[in-house]
Amino acid sequence: MRIEVNGADVFAYTGSRSVDADQPTVVFVHGAANDHSTWALQSRYFAYHGFNVLAVDLPAHGRSGGAALPSIEAIADWIASLLDAACVARAAIVGHSMGSLATLACAARHPDQVTKVALLGPAAPMLVTDNLLAAARADDHLAYEMIDGWSFSAARQLGGNRVPGIWMTGNAMRLMERTAPGVLYTDLVACQTYTTGLADAATVRCPTLVIMGARDLMTPVNGAQGLLAALTDKRTLTLPGTGHAMMAEEPDAVLDALRGFL
């Protein structure tokens, strides 16, 4: 589906289905230097089981035009604009990593448009190492290599994909390498400078699901503890032996958790 949001052409995966006003809607928001394809299993399932699905490519990511949004707050407001453009009054929002922060901020800033939120791999604050920021600022391939190495658990870097013949770390690298120059740096700065996560979490009143990976090196479980303390209506799930790229490492477990929640 192609749709205009704030004057820019945007792509959203919908399962090749039109938005049905009689069905609930779920929006999937990807992380830094990623696109809608990270939600392949989960978005397709919901699209064929009674939901409108908008698995978006954020501006300047994937197939979407426009410029990369400079802050988490800007992404949050953009999600609200996406719903307006799609003529969707209210939706559940699912976000991973950077997308989890945008999902949280959207629920805090636009509560009337959000029914539920799921935060996958969140942390507040979401600190970014100086070495990674410097490599991303220089558009150095090393930035992608660091992210790839930190996103997967040690066991899954050796193999074990549920889909035989698919190389998880290789796929993740190819996806990031498609990112336009400067976009990763903009994404990482947005994460680094989002300082109101705990305050936003304290204002969220809709049901919230938090999914964490026990072996997550990008956003370790400890980084989510402040969010968990601030959220009032929450469910939590920690996936054992799983890294940051949980939709790739444990796609069925992530889907099952989302099914139970949504």
PDB file of C-alpha atoms in Angstrom, residues 62 73 139 203 212 251 255:
ATOM      1  CA  GLY A  62      12.759   0.939   2.727  1.00  0.00           C
ATOM      2  CA  GLU A  73       8.793  12.603  19.230  1.00  0.00           C
ATOM      3  CA  ASP A 139      28.754   6.288   7.066  1.00  0.00           C
ATOM      4  CA  THR A 203       1.364   8.695  31.461  1.00  0.00           C
ATOM      5  CA  MET A 212      12.719  -8.559  26.052  1.00  0.00           C
ATOM      6  CA  PRO A 251       9.503 -15.406  15.296  1.00  0.00           C
ATOM      7  CA  LEU A 255       3.901 -13.917  17.272  1.00  0.00           C
TER       8      LEU A 255
END
